[in-house]
Each structure stands twice: as C-alpha cells, then as structure tokens.
Amino acid sequence: GVVLWELASFKLPFATVSDEAEVVRRIRTGQMMEFDEDVPTSLEELAQSAWSLDPAQRPKAATVMIAIDSAWKAAEIAEAKRQIKLLQEENERLKAERQQAPSEFLCPITHELMEDPVVATDGFSYERAAITGWFAKGNTNSPMTNAKMKMDLLPNTQLRKL
C-alpha cells in the first residue's frame, strides 16, 4: 500500500510526521495517507486494498502490475489530451491573430501571415515558399494580375520588420 501510494503521489510517505514511532503506529493501525486529486481512482482503490492489515486481503502482484500499467496508460492518454487541447488553443490564438492582421501581411496565395515575405516583379508581396512553389508548378503569370512575370524575388525587408 505504501509503495503504491508513493508511486501515485511522487512523494515520501508520512513526510510530515517526524516521530518514527508515530509512523509505525499509523502503518500498524492501517492509517493511510491522503491521495492527491489527480491520482486515478483505480490506482487509489488498489492502494487502499493493498493497505489491508490482513495479507490475504491484499491484491496479488499480477493484479498490481496490471492496474499500474492501466493507470500509466490512462495518464499518458490524459497527458496527450492535455497537449492536444493546448495545441488547439494555440491554433485558435494564431487564427485570431491572423484575422486581426492587415491583409497586406497575408500572402495572396496561402492567405496566411507571411514569415518570409518577398516582392515579385508584379509588385505584390508573397510568402517565399508559396511563390517559389507557384513557379515550380510551371506558372509564369502573376497569381494576382495574370500578367507575365519574371521569377526574380526580392526580400520584403520592410514587411518583415513589421
């Protein structure tokens, strides 16, 4: 029971009790430490059953291993969900930021905020990867005016500074 509590809480058992005799008394009387709120219920219940003073009432090692494995997988899933939620929130923040950006800051091909803006011979600014991709597909006309244009690109340093 104590070992399961340590695994679940990442704390030392009875760390707040300075008297060794008191620790022994608590263990012998079956007094268990409190679990944190984020400990999975299944692991808490397993630790409580392992805390039994009667060894015959304690779970078998195989049962403990299966429960720990399940709790670990559940924790990994919960962490993955938390990470997904954070990424979704960041994505929403970036979308809102893009919507607030002036249209001149958005690439006319991707409609996204430009990170590496370049000026093409048609006088428009594009994201470098988008316009080079446009040319790589065999396009020789401006995506904005449809007029013939050269593949000369100049960094748009003024836009990049903003």
C-alpha positions as YAML, in Angstrom:
chain: A
units: angstrom
residues:
- id: 1
  name: GLY
  ca: [0.00, 0.00, 0.00]
- id: 2
  name: VAL
  ca: [2.76, 2.44, 0.93]
- id: 3
  name: VAL
  ca: [4.71, 1.72, -2.25]
- id: 4
  name: LEU
  ca: [1.60, 2.24, -4.40]
- id: 5
  name: TRP
  ca: [0.92, 5.49, -2.57]
- id: 6
  name: GLU
  ca: [4.49, 6.63, -3.33]
- id: 7
  name: LEU
  ca: [4.14, 5.67, -7.00]
- id: 8
  name: ALA
  ca: [0.84, 7.51, -7.29]
- id: 9
  name: SER
  ca: [1.81, 10.64, -5.39]
- id: 10
  name: PHE
  ca: [5.54, 11.01, -6.19]
- id: 11
  name: LYS
  ca: [6.02, 11.90, -2.51]
- id: 12
  name: LEU
  ca: [7.64, 10.31, 0.51]
- id: 13
  name: PRO
  ca: [5.12, 8.61, 2.79]
- id: 14
  name: PHE
  ca: [4.43, 10.25, 6.14]
- id: 15
  name: ALA
  ca: [6.91, 13.02, 5.26]
- id: 16
  name: THR
  ca: [5.12, 15.41, 7.61]
- id: 17
  name: VAL
  ca: [5.40, 13.03, 10.59]
- id: 18
  name: SER
  ca: [8.74, 13.45, 12.36]
- id: 19
  name: ASP
  ca: [8.29, 10.76, 15.05]
- id: 20
  name: GLU
  ca: [9.23, 7.26, 13.79]
- id: 21
  name: ALA
  ca: [7.07, 5.61, 16.42]
- id: 22
  name: GLU
  ca: [4.08, 7.57, 15.14]
- id: 23
  name: VAL
  ca: [4.79, 6.39, 11.59]
- id: 24
  name: VAL
  ca: [4.93, 2.76, 12.77]
- id: 25
  name: ARG
  ca: [1.69, 3.23, 14.74]
- id: 26
  name: ARG
  ca: [-0.08, 4.66, 11.70]
- id: 27
  name: ILE
  ca: [1.07, 1.81, 9.48]
- id: 28
  name: ARG
  ca: [0.10, -0.87, 12.05]
- id: 29
  name: THR
  ca: [-3.34, 0.62, 12.51]
- id: 30
  name: GLY
  ca: [-3.91, 0.85, 8.76]
- id: 31
  name: GLN
  ca: [-3.98, 4.65, 8.69]
- id: 32
  name: MET
  ca: [-3.37, 5.65, 5.11]
- id: 33
  name: MET
  ca: [-2.09, 8.92, 3.68]
- id: 34
  name: GLU
  ca: [-4.46, 11.04, 1.62]
- id: 35
  name: PHE
  ca: [-4.22, 10.89, -2.16]
- id: 36
  name: ASP
  ca: [-3.96, 13.97, -4.35]
- id: 37
  name: GLU
  ca: [-6.95, 14.81, -6.54]
- id: 38
  name: ASP
  ca: [-5.12, 13.92, -9.76]
- id: 39
  name: VAL
  ca: [-4.42, 10.30, -8.74]
- id: 40
  name: PRO
  ca: [-6.54, 7.93, -10.84]
- id: 41
  name: THR
  ca: [-9.39, 6.39, -8.83]
- id: 42
  name: SER
  ca: [-8.40, 2.89, -9.92]
- id: 43
  name: LEU
  ca: [-4.88, 3.34, -8.52]
- id: 44
  name: GLU
  ca: [-6.19, 4.84, -5.30]
- id: 45
  name: GLU
  ca: [-8.59, 1.92, -4.80]
- id: 46
  name: LEU
  ca: [-5.80, -0.57, -5.50]
- id: 47
  name: ALA
  ca: [-3.52, 1.11, -2.96]
- id: 48
  name: GLN
  ca: [-6.31, 1.07, -0.38]
- id: 49
  name: SER
  ca: [-6.83, -2.66, -0.90]
- id: 50
  name: ALA
  ca: [-3.06, -3.25, -0.66]
- id: 51
  name: TRP
  ca: [-3.06, -1.34, 2.63]
- id: 52
  name: SER
  ca: [-5.09, -4.08, 4.31]
- id: 53
  name: LEU
  ca: [-3.66, -5.38, 7.59]
- id: 54
  name: ASP
  ca: [-4.68, -8.91, 6.52]
- id: 55
  name: PRO
  ca: [-2.18, -10.15, 3.89]
- id: 56
  name: ALA
  ca: [-4.83, -12.48, 2.44]
- id: 57
  name: GLN
  ca: [-6.93, -9.41, 1.56]
- id: 58
  name: ARG
  ca: [-4.13, -7.73, -0.37]
- id: 59
  name: PRO
  ca: [-4.08, -7.95, -4.19]
- id: 60
  name: LYS
  ca: [-1.71, -10.32, -5.95]
- id: 61
  name: ALA
  ca: [1.40, -8.92, -7.64]
- id: 62
  name: ALA
  ca: [-0.03, -9.62, -11.12]
- id: 63
  name: THR
  ca: [-3.16, -7.63, -10.26]
- id: 64
  name: VAL
  ca: [-0.99, -4.76, -9.05]
- id: 65
  name: MET
  ca: [1.12, -4.79, -12.22]
- id: 66
  name: ILE
  ca: [-1.95, -4.79, -14.49]
- id: 67
  name: ALA
  ca: [-3.51, -1.92, -12.53]
- id: 68
  name: ILE
  ca: [-0.29, 0.12, -12.61]
- id: 69
  name: ASP
  ca: [0.03, -0.48, -16.36]
- id: 70
  name: SER
  ca: [-3.59, 0.60, -16.91]
- id: 71
  name: ALA
  ca: [-3.16, 3.69, -14.75]
- id: 72
  name: TRP
  ca: [0.05, 4.58, -16.59]
- id: 73
  name: LYS
  ca: [-1.69, 4.26, -19.97]
- id: 74
  name: ALA
  ca: [-4.61, 6.34, -18.71]
- id: 75
  name: ALA
  ca: [-2.17, 9.01, -17.52]
- id: 76
  name: GLU
  ca: [-0.44, 9.01, -20.92]
- id: 77
  name: ILE
  ca: [-3.80, 9.39, -22.67]
- id: 78
  name: ALA
  ca: [-4.78, 12.22, -20.31]
- id: 79
  name: GLU
  ca: [-1.46, 13.97, -20.99]
- id: 80
  name: ALA
  ca: [-1.89, 13.54, -24.74]
- id: 81
  name: LYS
  ca: [-5.39, 15.04, -24.50]
- id: 82
  name: ARG
  ca: [-3.99, 17.95, -22.48]
- id: 83
  name: GLN
  ca: [-1.30, 18.54, -25.12]
- id: 84
  name: ILE
  ca: [-3.90, 18.40, -27.90]
- id: 85
  name: LYS
  ca: [-6.03, 20.93, -26.04]
- id: 86
  name: LEU
  ca: [-3.04, 23.26, -25.65]
- id: 87
  name: LEU
  ca: [-2.25, 22.96, -29.36]
- id: 88
  name: GLN
  ca: [-5.88, 23.65, -30.26]
- id: 89
  name: GLU
  ca: [-5.88, 26.74, -28.03]
- id: 90
  name: GLU
  ca: [-2.64, 27.94, -29.63]
- id: 91
  name: ASN
  ca: [-4.12, 27.32, -33.07]
- id: 92
  name: GLU
  ca: [-7.21, 29.37, -32.16]
- id: 93
  name: ARG
  ca: [-4.99, 32.16, -30.83]
- id: 94
  name: LEU
  ca: [-2.99, 32.19, -34.05]
- id: 95
  name: LYS
  ca: [-6.18, 32.21, -36.14]
- id: 96
  name: ALA
  ca: [-7.47, 35.20, -34.18]
- id: 97
  name: GLU
  ca: [-4.09, 36.91, -34.61]
- id: 98
  name: ARG
  ca: [-4.22, 36.29, -38.37]
- id: 99
  name: GLN
  ca: [-7.72, 37.70, -38.58]
- id: 100
  name: GLN
  ca: [-6.51, 40.88, -36.90]
- id: 101
  name: ALA
  ca: [-3.53, 41.25, -39.25]
- id: 102
  name: PRO
  ca: [-3.92, 43.72, -42.13]
- id: 103
  name: SER
  ca: [-4.47, 42.00, -45.50]
- id: 104
  name: GLU
  ca: [-1.08, 43.30, -46.69]
- id: 105
  name: PHE
  ca: [0.56, 40.96, -44.17]
- id: 106
  name: LEU
  ca: [-1.19, 37.90, -45.65]
- id: 107
  name: CYS
  ca: [0.20, 36.01, -48.61]
- id: 108
  name: PRO
  ca: [-2.26, 36.23, -51.53]
- id: 109
  name: ILE
  ca: [-1.57, 32.57, -52.37]
- id: 110
  name: THR
  ca: [-1.83, 30.94, -48.92]
- id: 111
  name: HIS
  ca: [-3.90, 33.65, -47.17]
- id: 112
  name: GLU
  ca: [-1.64, 33.17, -44.15]
- id: 113
  name: LEU
  ca: [0.57, 35.60, -42.25]
- id: 114
  name: MET
  ca: [3.89, 35.88, -44.11]
- id: 115
  name: GLU
  ca: [7.05, 34.91, -42.27]
- id: 116
  name: ASP
  ca: [9.48, 35.26, -45.19]
- id: 117
  name: PRO
  ca: [7.87, 37.89, -47.44]
- id: 118
  name: VAL
  ca: [9.32, 38.62, -50.86]
- id: 119
  name: VAL
  ca: [8.35, 41.11, -53.57]
- id: 120
  name: ALA
  ca: [7.83, 39.65, -57.04]
- id: 121
  name: THR
  ca: [8.13, 41.51, -60.33]
- id: 122
  name: ASP
  ca: [4.35, 42.06, -60.36]
- id: 123
  name: GLY
  ca: [4.83, 44.37, -57.35]
- id: 124
  name: PHE
  ca: [2.97, 42.11, -54.89]
- id: 125
  name: SER
  ca: [4.40, 40.51, -51.78]
- id: 126
  name: TYR
  ca: [4.21, 36.75, -51.29]
- id: 127
  name: GLU
  ca: [5.43, 34.17, -48.83]
- id: 128
  name: ARG
  ca: [8.70, 32.94, -50.38]
- id: 129
  name: ALA
  ca: [7.74, 29.24, -50.22]
- id: 130
  name: ALA
  ca: [4.33, 29.93, -51.78]
- id: 131
  name: ILE
  ca: [5.58, 31.93, -54.78]
- id: 132
  name: THR
  ca: [8.52, 29.60, -55.45]
- id: 133
  name: GLY
  ca: [6.04, 26.73, -55.31]
- id: 134
  name: TRP
  ca: [3.86, 28.65, -57.79]
- id: 135
  name: PHE
  ca: [6.79, 28.93, -60.19]
- id: 136
  name: ALA
  ca: [7.83, 25.30, -59.59]
- id: 137
  name: LYS
  ca: [4.39, 24.20, -60.85]
- id: 138
  name: GLY
  ca: [5.18, 25.85, -64.18]
- id: 139
  name: ASN
  ca: [3.22, 29.05, -63.65]
- id: 140
  name: THR
  ca: [4.79, 32.07, -65.33]
- id: 141
  name: ASN
  ca: [1.95, 34.54, -64.81]
- id: 142
  name: SER
  ca: [1.23, 36.59, -61.72]
- id: 143
  name: PRO
  ca: [-1.24, 34.97, -59.33]
- id: 144
  name: MET
  ca: [-2.67, 38.46, -58.75]
- id: 145
  name: THR
  ca: [-2.77, 40.09, -62.20]
- id: 146
  name: ASN
  ca: [-2.30, 37.11, -64.52]
- id: 147
  name: ALA
  ca: [0.34, 39.17, -66.38]
- id: 148
  name: LYS
  ca: [3.63, 37.54, -67.38]
- id: 149
  name: MET
  ca: [6.28, 37.94, -64.71]
- id: 150
  name: LYS
  ca: [9.90, 37.04, -64.11]
- id: 151
  name: MET
  ca: [10.95, 34.74, -61.32]
- id: 152
  name: ASP
  ca: [13.05, 37.47, -59.68]
- id: 153
  name: LEU
  ca: [12.24, 37.81, -55.99]
- id: 154
  name: LEU
  ca: [13.48, 40.43, -53.54]
- id: 155
  name: PRO
  ca: [13.17, 40.16, -49.77]
- id: 156
  name: ASN
  ca: [10.49, 42.48, -48.46]
- id: 157
  name: THR
  ca: [12.54, 43.79, -45.55]
- id: 158
  name: GLN
  ca: [10.03, 46.48, -44.63]
- id: 159
  name: LEU
  ca: [7.19, 43.99, -44.24]
- id: 160
  name: ARG
  ca: [9.41, 41.57, -42.37]
- id: 161
  name: LYS
  ca: [10.28, 44.27, -39.81]
- id: 162
  name: LEU
  ca: [6.61, 44.77, -39.01]
...
